[in-house]
Coordinates of C-alpha atoms and ligand atoms in Angstrom, one line a residue:
M1 CA -29.3 -7.1 23.2
E2 CA -28.5 -8.7 19.9
S3 CA -30.8 -6.3 18.0
L4 CA -29.2 -3.3 19.8
R5 CA -25.7 -4.7 19.0
A6 CA -26.6 -4.7 15.3
E7 CA -27.9 -1.1 15.5
I8 CA -25.0 0.5 17.4
G9 CA -22.1 -1.2 15.7
E10 CA -19.4 -3.5 17.0
E11 CA -17.3 -0.8 18.5
N12 CA -20.0 0.6 20.8
A13 CA -21.3 -2.9 21.5
D14 CA -17.9 -4.0 22.6
L15 CA -17.5 -1.1 24.9
W16 CA -21.0 -0.9 26.4
L17 CA -22.8 -4.2 26.0
R18 CA -20.2 -6.9 26.3
P19 CA -19.6 -6.2 30.0
A20 CA -23.3 -6.3 30.8
E21 CA -24.9 -9.7 31.6
P22 CA -28.6 -10.4 32.2
F23 CA -28.9 -11.1 35.9
S24 CA -32.6 -11.6 36.6
L25 CA -36.1 -11.1 35.1
E26 CA -38.5 -10.6 38.0
G27 CA -41.7 -8.6 38.5
G28 CA -41.5 -7.2 35.0
V29 CA -38.0 -5.8 35.5
L30 CA -34.9 -7.1 33.7
T31 CA -31.7 -6.6 35.8
L32 CA -28.4 -6.4 34.0
K33 CA -25.2 -7.1 35.9
V34 CA -22.4 -4.6 35.1
P35 CA -18.8 -4.2 36.5
N36 CA -19.2 -0.7 37.7
K37 CA -21.3 2.5 37.7
F38 CA -19.5 3.8 34.7
F39 CA -21.4 1.2 32.7
S40 CA -24.8 1.4 34.3
D41 CA -24.7 5.2 33.8
G42 CA -23.4 4.9 30.3
I43 CA -25.9 2.3 29.2
K44 CA -28.8 4.3 30.8
E45 CA -27.8 7.5 29.2
R46 CA -27.2 6.1 25.7
Y47 CA -29.4 3.1 25.3
Q48 CA -32.1 2.8 27.9
K49 CA -34.9 4.2 25.8
R50 CA -34.1 2.0 22.8
L51 CA -33.7 -1.1 25.0
L52 CA -37.1 -0.5 26.6
T53 CA -38.6 -0.3 23.1
L54 CA -36.8 -3.4 22.0
F55 CA -38.0 -5.3 25.1
R56 CA -41.5 -4.4 24.3
E57 CA -41.2 -5.3 20.6
S58 CA -39.6 -8.7 21.3
S59 CA -41.8 -9.8 24.3
G60 CA -45.1 -7.9 23.8
A61 CA -45.0 -6.8 27.4
E62 CA -43.7 -3.7 29.2
I63 CA -40.4 -4.6 30.8
G64 CA -38.4 -2.3 33.0
L65 CA -34.6 -2.1 33.2
D66 CA -32.5 -2.1 36.3
F67 CA -28.8 -2.6 37.0
R68 CA -26.7 -4.4 39.5
V69 CA -23.2 -3.4 40.0
E70 CA -21.2 -6.5 40.6
R71 CA -17.5 -6.4 40.5
D72 CA -15.6 -9.3 39.2
L73 CA -13.8 -10.0 42.5
T74 CA -10.9 -11.7 41.0
R75 CA -10.0 -8.5 39.2
V76 CA -10.5 -5.9 41.9
L77 CA -7.8 -5.1 44.4
P78 CA -8.7 -4.9 48.1
P79 CA -9.3 -1.2 48.9
S80 CA -6.1 -1.0 51.0
D81 CA -3.9 -1.8 48.1
P82 CA -2.6 1.3 46.2
V83 CA -3.0 1.3 42.5
P84 CA 0.2 -0.3 41.2
E85 CA 2.7 1.9 39.5
A86 CA 3.3 0.5 36.0
S87 CA 6.5 -1.4 36.3
P88 CA 9.1 -0.8 33.6
Q89 CA 9.9 -4.4 33.1
S90 CA 6.3 -5.5 32.3
D91 CA 5.8 -2.6 29.9
F92 CA 8.8 -3.4 27.9
A93 CA 7.7 -7.0 27.7
L94 CA 4.5 -5.8 26.1
S95 CA 6.3 -3.9 23.5
D96 CA 7.2 -6.9 21.3
L97 CA 9.5 -5.2 18.8
N98 CA 10.4 -7.4 15.9
P99 CA 14.2 -7.8 16.0
R100 CA 14.3 -8.4 12.2
Y101 CA 12.9 -5.0 11.5
T102 CA 16.0 -2.9 11.7
F103 CA 17.5 0.1 9.9
E104 CA 20.2 -2.3 8.5
N105 CA 17.6 -4.4 6.9
F106 CA 15.7 -1.4 5.5
V107 CA 16.7 -0.6 1.9
I108 CA 17.0 3.1 1.2
G109 CA 15.6 4.5 -2.0
E110 CA 14.1 7.8 -3.2
S111 CA 10.7 6.7 -2.1
N112 CA 11.7 6.4 1.6
R113 CA 14.9 8.4 2.0
L114 CA 13.4 11.3 4.1
A115 CA 11.2 9.0 6.2
R116 CA 14.1 6.8 7.1
A117 CA 16.7 9.6 7.7
T118 CA 14.2 11.3 10.1
A119 CA 13.6 7.9 11.8
E120 CA 17.3 7.5 12.4
S121 CA 17.9 10.9 13.9
I122 CA 14.9 10.4 16.2
A123 CA 16.3 7.1 17.4
K124 CA 19.5 9.0 18.3
S125 CA 17.9 11.9 20.1
P126 CA 14.2 11.2 20.8
G127 CA 11.9 14.0 21.9
T128 CA 13.8 16.9 20.5
Q129 CA 13.5 18.0 16.9
Y130 CA 10.9 15.9 15.2
N131 CA 8.0 15.6 17.6
P132 CA 5.5 14.2 16.9
Y133 CA 6.7 12.2 13.9
V134 CA 4.1 11.0 11.4
I135 CA 4.9 8.4 8.8
Y136 CA 2.3 7.8 6.2
G137 CA 1.9 5.8 3.0
G138 CA 0.1 2.9 1.3
V139 CA -0.1 -0.7 2.4
G140 CA 3.1 -2.8 2.5
L141 CA 5.6 0.1 1.9
G142 CA 7.6 -0.2 5.1
K143 CA 5.8 1.9 7.8
T144 CA 5.7 -0.8 10.4
H145 CA 9.2 -1.9 9.6
L146 CA 10.5 1.7 10.1
M147 CA 8.7 2.0 13.4
H148 CA 10.2 -1.2 14.8
A149 CA 13.6 0.0 13.5
I150 CA 13.3 3.2 15.5
G151 CA 12.2 1.2 18.6
N152 CA 15.1 -1.3 18.2
A153 CA 17.7 1.3 17.7
M154 CA 16.4 3.4 20.6
R155 CA 16.6 0.4 22.9
R156 CA 20.2 -0.2 21.8
Q157 CA 21.3 3.5 22.1
H158 CA 19.3 4.3 25.2
P159 CA 18.9 1.1 27.2
K160 CA 17.0 2.8 30.0
A161 CA 14.5 4.5 27.8
R162 CA 10.9 3.3 28.1
V163 CA 9.9 2.5 24.6
L164 CA 6.5 1.1 23.7
Y165 CA 5.4 0.0 20.2
T166 CA 1.7 -0.7 19.8
T167 CA -1.0 -0.6 17.2
S168 CA -3.9 1.8 17.6
E169 CA -6.2 -1.2 17.9
Q170 CA -4.1 -2.6 20.8
F171 CA -4.2 0.8 22.4
A172 CA -8.0 0.9 22.1
N173 CA -8.4 -2.6 23.4
D174 CA -6.1 -1.9 26.3
F175 CA -8.1 1.2 27.1
I176 CA -11.4 -0.6 27.0
T177 CA -10.1 -3.5 29.1
S178 CA -8.8 -1.0 31.7
L179 CA -12.3 0.7 31.8
Q180 CA -13.9 -2.7 32.3
N181 CA -11.5 -3.7 35.1
N182 CA -11.5 -0.4 36.9
A183 CA -7.9 0.0 36.0
I184 CA -7.8 3.2 34.2
D185 CA -5.2 4.6 36.5
S186 CA -2.7 2.0 35.8
F187 CA -3.5 2.3 32.0
R188 CA -2.6 6.0 32.3
A189 CA 0.4 5.4 34.4
K190 CA 1.7 3.0 31.8
Y191 CA 1.2 5.2 28.7
R192 CA 2.1 8.5 30.3
S193 CA 5.3 7.4 31.8
L194 CA 6.9 6.4 28.5
D195 CA 9.9 8.0 26.8
C196 CA 8.7 7.0 23.4
L197 CA 5.3 5.9 22.2
L198 CA 5.0 4.3 18.8
I199 CA 1.5 3.9 17.5
D200 CA 1.0 2.1 14.3
D201 CA -2.0 2.5 11.9
I202 CA -3.5 5.5 13.7
Q203 CA -6.3 5.5 11.1
F204 CA -8.0 2.7 13.0
L205 CA -8.8 5.1 15.8
I206 CA -11.3 6.6 13.4
A207 CA -14.8 5.9 14.7
K208 CA -13.5 4.8 18.1
E209 CA -14.4 8.0 19.9
R210 CA -13.5 7.3 23.4
S211 CA -10.2 5.7 22.5
E212 CA -9.4 8.6 20.2
Q213 CA -10.0 11.0 23.1
E214 CA -7.9 9.0 25.4
F215 CA -5.1 9.0 22.8
F216 CA -5.5 12.8 22.6
H217 CA -4.9 13.1 26.3
T218 CA -2.0 10.6 26.2
F219 CA -0.5 12.6 23.4
N220 CA -0.7 15.9 25.3
S221 CA 0.7 14.5 28.4
L222 CA 3.7 12.9 26.6
F223 CA 4.2 16.0 24.4
D224 CA 4.2 18.4 27.3
S225 CA 6.9 16.4 29.0
R226 CA 8.9 16.3 25.8
K227 CA 8.6 12.7 25.2
Q228 CA 8.8 11.3 21.7
I229 CA 5.6 10.3 19.9
I230 CA 5.6 8.5 16.6
V231 CA 2.5 7.5 14.6
S232 CA 2.0 5.8 11.3
S233 CA -1.1 6.1 9.1
D234 CA -2.2 5.1 5.6
R235 CA -3.0 8.7 4.8
S236 CA -1.7 12.2 5.5
P237 CA -2.9 14.1 8.6
K238 CA -5.0 16.3 6.3
E239 CA -6.9 13.3 5.1
M240 CA -7.7 11.9 8.5
T241 CA -10.7 14.2 8.9
P242 CA -13.0 11.7 10.5
L243 CA -10.6 12.1 13.4
E244 CA -11.1 15.2 15.5
Q245 CA -9.6 18.4 14.2
R246 CA -7.7 19.1 17.4
L247 CA -5.9 15.8 17.2
I248 CA -5.1 16.3 13.5
S249 CA -3.6 19.8 14.3
R250 CA -1.4 18.2 17.0
L251 CA -0.1 15.7 14.5
E252 CA 0.6 18.5 12.1
W253 CA 2.7 20.3 14.6
G254 CA 5.5 17.9 14.2
F255 CA 7.2 16.3 11.3
V256 CA 5.4 14.5 8.6
A257 CA 7.1 12.2 6.1
D258 CA 5.6 9.9 3.5
I259 CA 6.7 6.7 2.0
K260 CA 5.9 6.1 -1.6
A261 CA 6.0 2.9 -3.7
P262 CA 9.7 2.1 -4.5
D263 CA 11.2 2.7 -7.9
L264 CA 12.8 -0.1 -10.0
E265 CA 16.3 0.3 -8.5
T266 CA 15.0 0.2 -5.0
R267 CA 12.9 -2.9 -5.8
I268 CA 15.9 -4.6 -7.2
A269 CA 17.9 -3.7 -4.1
I270 CA 15.1 -4.9 -1.8
L271 CA 14.9 -8.3 -3.6
R272 CA 18.7 -8.7 -3.4
K273 CA 18.7 -7.9 0.3
K274 CA 15.8 -10.2 1.2
A275 CA 17.3 -13.0 -0.9
A276 CA 20.6 -12.6 0.9
I277 CA 18.9 -12.7 4.3
E278 CA 17.1 -15.9 3.3
G279 CA 20.3 -17.4 1.9
F280 CA 18.7 -17.8 -1.4
S281 CA 20.5 -17.1 -4.6
V282 CA 18.5 -15.7 -7.5
P283 CA 19.9 -15.1 -11.0
D284 CA 20.1 -11.4 -12.0
D285 CA 17.7 -11.7 -14.9
V286 CA 15.1 -13.2 -12.5
V287 CA 15.6 -10.4 -10.0
L288 CA 15.1 -7.9 -12.8
F289 CA 12.0 -9.7 -14.1
V290 CA 10.4 -9.8 -10.7
A291 CA 11.3 -6.2 -9.9
S292 CA 9.9 -4.9 -13.1
S293 CA 6.7 -6.9 -12.8
V294 CA 5.7 -6.5 -9.2
K295 CA 5.5 -2.8 -8.6
T296 CA 3.0 -1.6 -6.1
N297 CA 4.3 -2.8 -2.8
V298 CA 7.1 -4.4 -0.9
R299 CA 5.0 -7.0 0.7
S300 CA 4.1 -8.6 -2.7
L301 CA 7.7 -8.4 -3.6
E302 CA 8.6 -10.4 -0.6
G303 CA 5.7 -12.8 -1.2
S304 CA 7.0 -13.4 -4.7
L305 CA 10.4 -14.2 -3.5
I306 CA 9.1 -16.7 -1.0
R307 CA 7.2 -18.5 -3.8
L308 CA 10.2 -18.6 -6.0
K309 CA 12.3 -20.0 -3.1
A310 CA 9.7 -22.7 -2.4
F311 CA 9.7 -23.7 -6.1
Q312 CA 13.5 -23.8 -6.3
S313 CA 13.8 -25.9 -3.2
M314 CA 11.3 -28.4 -4.6
T315 CA 12.8 -28.7 -8.1
G316 CA 16.5 -28.1 -7.2
T317 CA 17.2 -26.6 -10.6
P318 CA 18.3 -23.0 -11.2
L319 CA 15.4 -20.6 -11.6
T320 CA 14.7 -19.1 -15.1
V321 CA 12.7 -16.1 -16.0
D322 CA 10.1 -18.4 -17.6
D323 CA 9.6 -20.3 -14.3
A324 CA 9.2 -17.0 -12.5
R325 CA 6.6 -15.7 -15.0
D326 CA 4.7 -18.9 -14.6
I327 CA 4.9 -19.0 -10.8
L328 CA 4.0 -15.4 -10.3
K329 CA 1.4 -14.9 -13.0
D330 CA -1.4 -14.2 -10.4
T331 CA 0.6 -11.6 -8.6
I332 CA 1.7 -9.9 -11.8
M333 CA -1.7 -9.8 -13.2
A334 CA -3.1 -8.3 -10.0
D335 CA -0.4 -5.7 -10.0
D336 CA -1.1 -3.8 -13.2
G337 CA -2.8 -0.7 -11.6
S338 CA -5.9 -0.5 -13.9
P339 CA -9.1 0.3 -12.0
V340 CA -11.8 -2.2 -11.1
R341 CA -15.4 -1.8 -9.8
A342 CA -16.8 -2.9 -6.5
E343 CA -19.6 -4.8 -8.3
T344 CA -17.0 -6.9 -10.1
I345 CA -15.2 -7.7 -6.8
Q346 CA -18.5 -8.6 -5.1
R347 CA -19.5 -10.9 -8.0
V348 CA -16.1 -12.7 -8.2
V349 CA -15.8 -13.1 -4.4
A350 CA -19.4 -14.4 -4.2
L351 CA -18.8 -16.9 -6.9
K352 CA -15.6 -18.1 -5.1
Y353 CA -17.3 -18.6 -1.8
S354 CA -20.6 -19.9 -3.3
V355 CA -22.7 -17.2 -1.7
E356 CA -25.1 -14.6 -3.3
V357 CA -24.1 -11.0 -4.0
K358 CA -27.1 -9.9 -2.1
D359 CA -25.8 -11.7 1.0
I360 CA -22.5 -10.0 0.6
K361 CA -24.4 -6.7 0.6
G362 CA -26.7 -7.8 3.4
H363 CA -26.4 -7.8 7.1
Q364 CA -26.3 -11.4 8.1
R365 CA -23.4 -12.1 10.5
T366 CA -22.9 -15.8 10.1
A367 CA -19.3 -16.7 9.5
S368 CA -19.9 -18.2 6.1
I369 CA -21.1 -14.8 4.9
A370 CA -19.1 -12.5 7.1
L371 CA -15.8 -13.8 5.7
P372 CA -16.5 -13.3 2.0
R373 CA -18.0 -9.9 2.8
Q374 CA -14.9 -8.9 4.6
V375 CA -12.7 -10.2 1.8
A376 CA -14.7 -8.3 -0.8
M377 CA -14.5 -5.1 1.3
Y378 CA -10.8 -5.6 1.7
L379 CA -10.3 -6.1 -2.0
S380 CA -12.4 -3.0 -2.7
C381 CA -10.0 -1.0 -0.4
V382 CA -6.9 -2.2 -2.2
M383 CA -8.1 -2.5 -5.8
T384 CA -10.3 0.5 -6.2
E385 CA -9.9 4.2 -5.6
M386 CA -13.0 4.3 -3.5
S387 CA -13.0 5.8 0.0
S388 CA -14.2 3.7 2.9
T389 CA -17.4 5.6 3.0
D390 CA -18.1 4.9 -0.7
I391 CA -17.3 1.3 -0.2
G392 CA -19.6 1.0 2.8
R393 CA -22.3 2.5 0.6
A394 CA -21.6 0.0 -2.2
F395 CA -22.0 -2.8 0.4
G396 CA -25.6 -2.1 1.2
G397 CA -25.1 1.0 3.2
K398 CA -22.6 0.0 5.8
D399 CA -20.5 2.3 8.0
H400 CA -17.0 3.2 6.9
S401 CA -15.7 1.9 10.3
T402 CA -17.1 -1.5 9.3
V403 CA -15.1 -1.3 6.1
L404 CA -11.9 -0.3 8.0
H405 CA -12.5 -3.2 10.5
A406 CA -12.8 -5.7 7.6
R407 CA -9.7 -4.4 6.0
K408 CA -7.7 -4.7 9.2
K409 CA -9.0 -8.2 9.8
I410 CA -8.1 -9.5 6.4
E411 CA -4.7 -7.8 6.5
K412 CA -4.0 -9.7 9.7
K413 CA -5.2 -13.0 8.2
I414 CA -2.9 -12.4 5.2
E415 CA 0.0 -11.8 7.4
D416 CA -0.6 -14.9 9.5
D417 CA -1.5 -17.4 6.8
P418 CA 0.4 -17.8 3.5
F419 CA -2.3 -19.9 2.0
F420 CA -4.8 -17.2 2.6
L421 CA -2.5 -14.8 0.9
E422 CA -2.4 -17.1 -2.1
L423 CA -6.2 -17.2 -2.2
I424 CA -6.3 -13.4 -2.1
N425 CA -3.8 -13.2 -4.9
R426 CA -5.8 -15.5 -7.0
L427 CA -9.0 -13.6 -6.4
Q428 CA -7.3 -10.4 -7.5
A429 CA -6.2 -12.0 -10.7
D430 CA -9.8 -13.3 -11.3
I431 CA -11.2 -9.9 -10.6
K432 CA -8.7 -8.3 -13.1
A433 CA -9.6 -10.9 -15.7
A434 CA -13.4 -10.3 -15.1
E435 CA -12.9 -6.6 -15.8
R436 CA -11.3 -7.1 -19.1
Ligands
ADP1 P1 3.4 -1.2 6.0 O1 3.4 -1.1 7.5 O2 3.7 0.1 5.4 O3 2.1 -1.8 5.5 P2 5.5 -3.1 6.4 O4 6.4 -2.3 7.2 O5 4.7 -4.1 7.1 O6 4.5 -2.2 5.6 O7 6.3 -3.7 5.2 C1 5.9 -4.9 4.5 C2 7.1 -5.7 4.3 O8 8.0 -5.1 3.3 C3 7.9 -6.0 5.5 O9 8.3 -7.3 5.6 C4 9.1 -5.1 5.4 O10 10.3 -5.7 6.0 C5 9.3 -5.0 3.9 N1 9.8 -3.7 3.5 C6 9.2 -2.6 3.2 N2 10.0 -1.6 2.8 C7 11.2 -2.1 2.9 C8 12.5 -1.6 2.6 N3 12.7 -0.3 2.2 N4 13.6 -2.4 2.7 C9 13.4 -3.6 3.1 N5 12.2 -4.2 3.4 C10 11.2 -3.4 3.3
MG2 MG1 2.0 -1.7 8.9

C-alpha cells in the first residue's frame, strides 16, 4: 500500500487508499476492509492489477485480493432515518467569516478599484448582474479579504441569506469525507441550497479530478437557480488550463476582475489604516519609507508594521527611518523583484536545514526532508517566474500538484506562525544575497 501510495500521489491515495484497511491474509488472499462498494469497485478498477504485482514483488508469492464492505456503524444512520436536510444554522456556523475583513477596512486604490466596486454591488444584490464573479491576483493582494467582506456585508444586508465561505481545499475535503461516510446526499443538499457560495483559491482544485467535477455540478445547480457564485484564484480563468475547459468557460461567463500590486499611494493608505486599527502611531517619514521599500504585497506590508510595533513597544522610543531600515532589512532585500534560480533556492534552503540538495530533489518523505523540500518549492513559486510544472521538474521530476500542495501548506504555516514567517523572510534575503 505504501508503494502504491507513492506512485499514485497523495490526492488519489487519500481518496482511495486511506479508507481501506487490511482485514485478513488467509489462504493466499489479502482482504481489505472498505466502507462501501464505491471504494471496492474503485480500487478494483483502478489499482487491482498494480496491487497484485506489488504483492508479488514484496512477498515473492502470488497473493489474491478481496474486499469486505464494512460500514463504520457509528457513522451510518439506521435505514429508517431519512437523509437529514442540511440545516441552515449548522451551515452558517461552518462559514467562519472573519469579522475583521470588511469593506470598511479595505483600502481602495487603482490596483483594486474595480474588484472592490463589483464586490460591493454583489453584496447588495447577489445573483443578478455579476454571476459568477471571479477575483484573481497574486499572493497577499487582498482576494481573501474581499471575499470575506462580501460575505460579511451580505449577512448584514440579507440576514436570511445562506452564505458560505470556503476554500477549494475544504470543499474537496468535505466532498471526500462525505463519500467515505456515505453522506453525499447531505453534502449536495448543503452546497446546492446556498444563496451565495464563496470559494477561495480555486486553483487548488487542479489535479483533484473528482472534486473538480463535483464543483462543476455544484456550480451548475447554483447557477441555474440564479444563486451567486464567487471564486478567487491566483491566475485568470484563461491560465487555469489544467482545469477542465467546460469549467473554465463557465467561469468566463461571468465577471472577471483582477487585483494588482498596490501603488505607492495605496501602500501608504494601507499602512496608515492598519496602524490606526492597531492603535499604533507611526511617524510620516517612517510610513513613507516602508511604503516605498516594501512593494510586492500587502501581507509583507502588514508583517513589516507588526515588526515595527514590536520594536517600538520594546524600546518605548519614537521610531526613526534608520530603525525601520534596520528592522526590515530582510524583508526589503527580499522585495526587490530581481529573478532568482531554483538551484540557488535549493542550495540555500538545504544549507539552512542541514540536508543535501539531492535529498530535496529526492522522494524521501520523512519530515526532516519533506519540510525543507516544501519550503524550497514554496520559495520557487514566489521568487521565480517558473510555472508549477517547471518547478516540479526542477525538483527531481515531481508533479505540479505536489508543488501546489507544498505552496499551500507553507502559506498556511506562514499565516499561523510569525516565527516561521520570520524564517522565510530571512531565507529570501539569503537567497537574494546568494544570487548576487
Ligand atoms: P490574498 O488572499 O490575495 O492572498 P489576503 O486577502 O489574505 O490576500 O490579504 C493579505 C493581507 O493584506 C490581509 O491581512 C488583508 O487584510 C490585507 N490587505 C490586502 N489588501 C488590502 C487593502 N486594499 N486594504 C487593506 N488591507 C488589505
Ligand atoms: Mg487568500
